PDB file of C-alpha atoms in Angstrom:
ATOM      1  CA  MET A   1       1.166 -76.843-150.418  1.00  0.00           C
ATOM      2  CA  ASP A   2       3.249 -79.530-152.187  1.00  0.00           C
ATOM      3  CA  TYR A   3       2.233 -83.074-152.136  1.00  0.00           C
ATOM      4  CA  LEU A   4       3.859 -86.385-152.736  1.00  0.00           C
ATOM      5  CA  THR A   5       2.426 -89.513-153.958  1.00  0.00           C
ATOM      6  CA  SER A   6       2.545 -92.830-151.504  1.00  0.00           C
ATOM      7  CA  ALA A   7       5.116 -94.058-154.027  1.00  0.00           C
ATOM      8  CA  GLU A   8       7.349 -91.161-153.529  1.00  0.00           C
ATOM      9  CA  CYS A   9       6.997 -91.186-149.861  1.00  0.00           C
ATOM     10  CA  ALA A  10       7.814 -94.911-149.632  1.00  0.00           C
ATOM     11  CA  LYS A  11      10.971 -94.262-151.580  1.00  0.00           C
ATOM     12  CA  LYS A  12      11.903 -91.338-149.321  1.00  0.00           C
ATOM     13  CA  TRP A  13      10.976 -93.226-146.098  1.00  0.00           C
ATOM     14  CA  ASN A  14      12.360 -96.726-147.299  1.00  0.00           C
ATOM     15  CA  VAL A  15       9.132 -98.686-146.666  1.00  0.00           C
ATOM     16  CA  SER A  16       7.077-100.030-149.071  1.00  0.00           C
ATOM     17  CA  GLN A  17       4.082 -98.176-150.880  1.00  0.00           C
ATOM     18  CA  ARG A  18       1.558-100.629-149.116  1.00  0.00           C
ATOM     19  CA  ARG A  19       2.932 -99.477-145.702  1.00  0.00           C
ATOM     20  CA  VAL A  20       2.440 -95.982-146.913  1.00  0.00           C
ATOM     21  CA  ALA A  21      -1.089 -96.520-147.805  1.00  0.00           C
ATOM     22  CA  ILE A  22      -1.842 -98.177-144.628  1.00  0.00           C
ATOM     23  CA  TYR A  23      -0.431 -95.006-142.603  1.00  0.00           C
ATOM     24  CA  CYS A  24      -2.573 -92.932-144.671  1.00  0.00           C
ATOM     25  CA  LYS A  25      -5.999 -95.150-144.306  1.00  0.00           C
ATOM     26  CA  GLU A  26      -5.404 -95.345-140.381  1.00  0.00           C
ATOM     27  CA  GLY A  27      -4.902 -91.417-140.384  1.00  0.00           C
ATOM     28  CA  ARG A  28      -1.423 -91.541-139.063  1.00  0.00           C
ATOM     29  CA  ILE A  29      -0.145 -88.912-141.433  1.00  0.00           C
ATOM     30  CA  GLU A  30      -1.643 -85.588-141.006  1.00  0.00           C
ATOM     31  CA  GLY A  31      -3.092 -83.774-144.052  1.00  0.00           C
ATOM     32  CA  ALA A  32      -2.797 -86.978-146.266  1.00  0.00           C
ATOM     33  CA  PHE A  33      -6.025 -87.236-148.569  1.00  0.00           C
ATOM     34  CA  LEU A  34      -7.057 -89.662-151.031  1.00  0.00           C
ATOM     35  CA  MET A  35      -7.668 -88.338-154.762  1.00  0.00           C
ATOM     36  CA  GLY A  36      -9.283 -90.934-156.857  1.00  0.00           C
ATOM     37  CA  ARG A  37      -7.237 -93.944-156.116  1.00  0.00           C
ATOM     38  CA  MET A  38      -4.082 -92.077-155.259  1.00  0.00           C
ATOM     39  CA  TRP A  39      -2.935 -90.923-151.783  1.00  0.00           C
ATOM     40  CA  LEU A  40      -1.530 -87.385-151.653  1.00  0.00           C
ATOM     41  CA  ILE A  41       0.817 -86.642-148.792  1.00  0.00           C
ATOM     42  CA  PRO A  42       2.176 -83.114-147.672  1.00  0.00           C
ATOM     43  CA  LYS A  43       5.746 -82.893-148.629  1.00  0.00           C
ATOM     44  CA  ASP A  44       6.712 -82.078-145.043  1.00  0.00           C
ATOM     45  CA  ALA A  45       4.950 -84.787-143.213  1.00  0.00           C
ATOM     46  CA  LYS A  46       6.999 -86.875-140.971  1.00  0.00           C
ATOM     47  CA  LYS A  47       7.222 -90.857-140.992  1.00  0.00           C
ATOM     48  CA  PRO A  48       5.093 -92.203-138.302  1.00  0.00           C
ATOM     49  CA  GLU A  49       6.440 -94.896-135.948  1.00  0.00           C
ATOM     50  CA  ASP A  50       5.668 -98.492-137.076  1.00  0.00           C
ATOM     51  CA  PRO A  51       3.551 -99.935-134.355  1.00  0.00           C
ATOM     52  CA  ARG A  52       5.067-103.577-135.409  1.00  0.00           C
ATOM     53  CA  ARG A  53       8.382-102.425-134.086  1.00  0.00           C
ATOM     54  CA  VAL A  54       7.496-100.880-130.861  1.00  0.00           C
ATOM     55  CA  ARG A  55       8.376-102.855-127.835  1.00  0.00           C
ATOM     56  CA  LYS A  56       6.510-102.856-124.612  1.00  0.00           C
ATOM     57  CA  ILE A  57       7.986-101.622-121.727  1.00  0.00           C
ATOM     58  CA  GLY A  58       9.474-104.324-119.350  1.00  0.00           C
ATOM     59  CA  GLN A  59       9.210-107.034-121.920  1.00  0.00           C
ATOM     60  CA  ASP A  60      12.557-108.767-122.160  1.00  0.00           C
ATOM     61  CA  LYS A  61      14.238-110.251-125.166  1.00  0.00           C
ATOM     62  CA  LYS A  62      13.747-113.930-125.445  1.00  0.00           C
TER      63      LYS A  62
END
């Protein structure tokens, strides 16, 4: 299986490298693992939803 680093995934998903590392640490990217100090992520992994942008149902825009 081919793997990408967190920097490569950040560029691919248009997010910061830190955000990718947080996804990995929280277990939101299936198959990602830490090798030394570097996260390795499967090449075919899908970008998880950003929990900061999810709106609750029934919440009106102010």
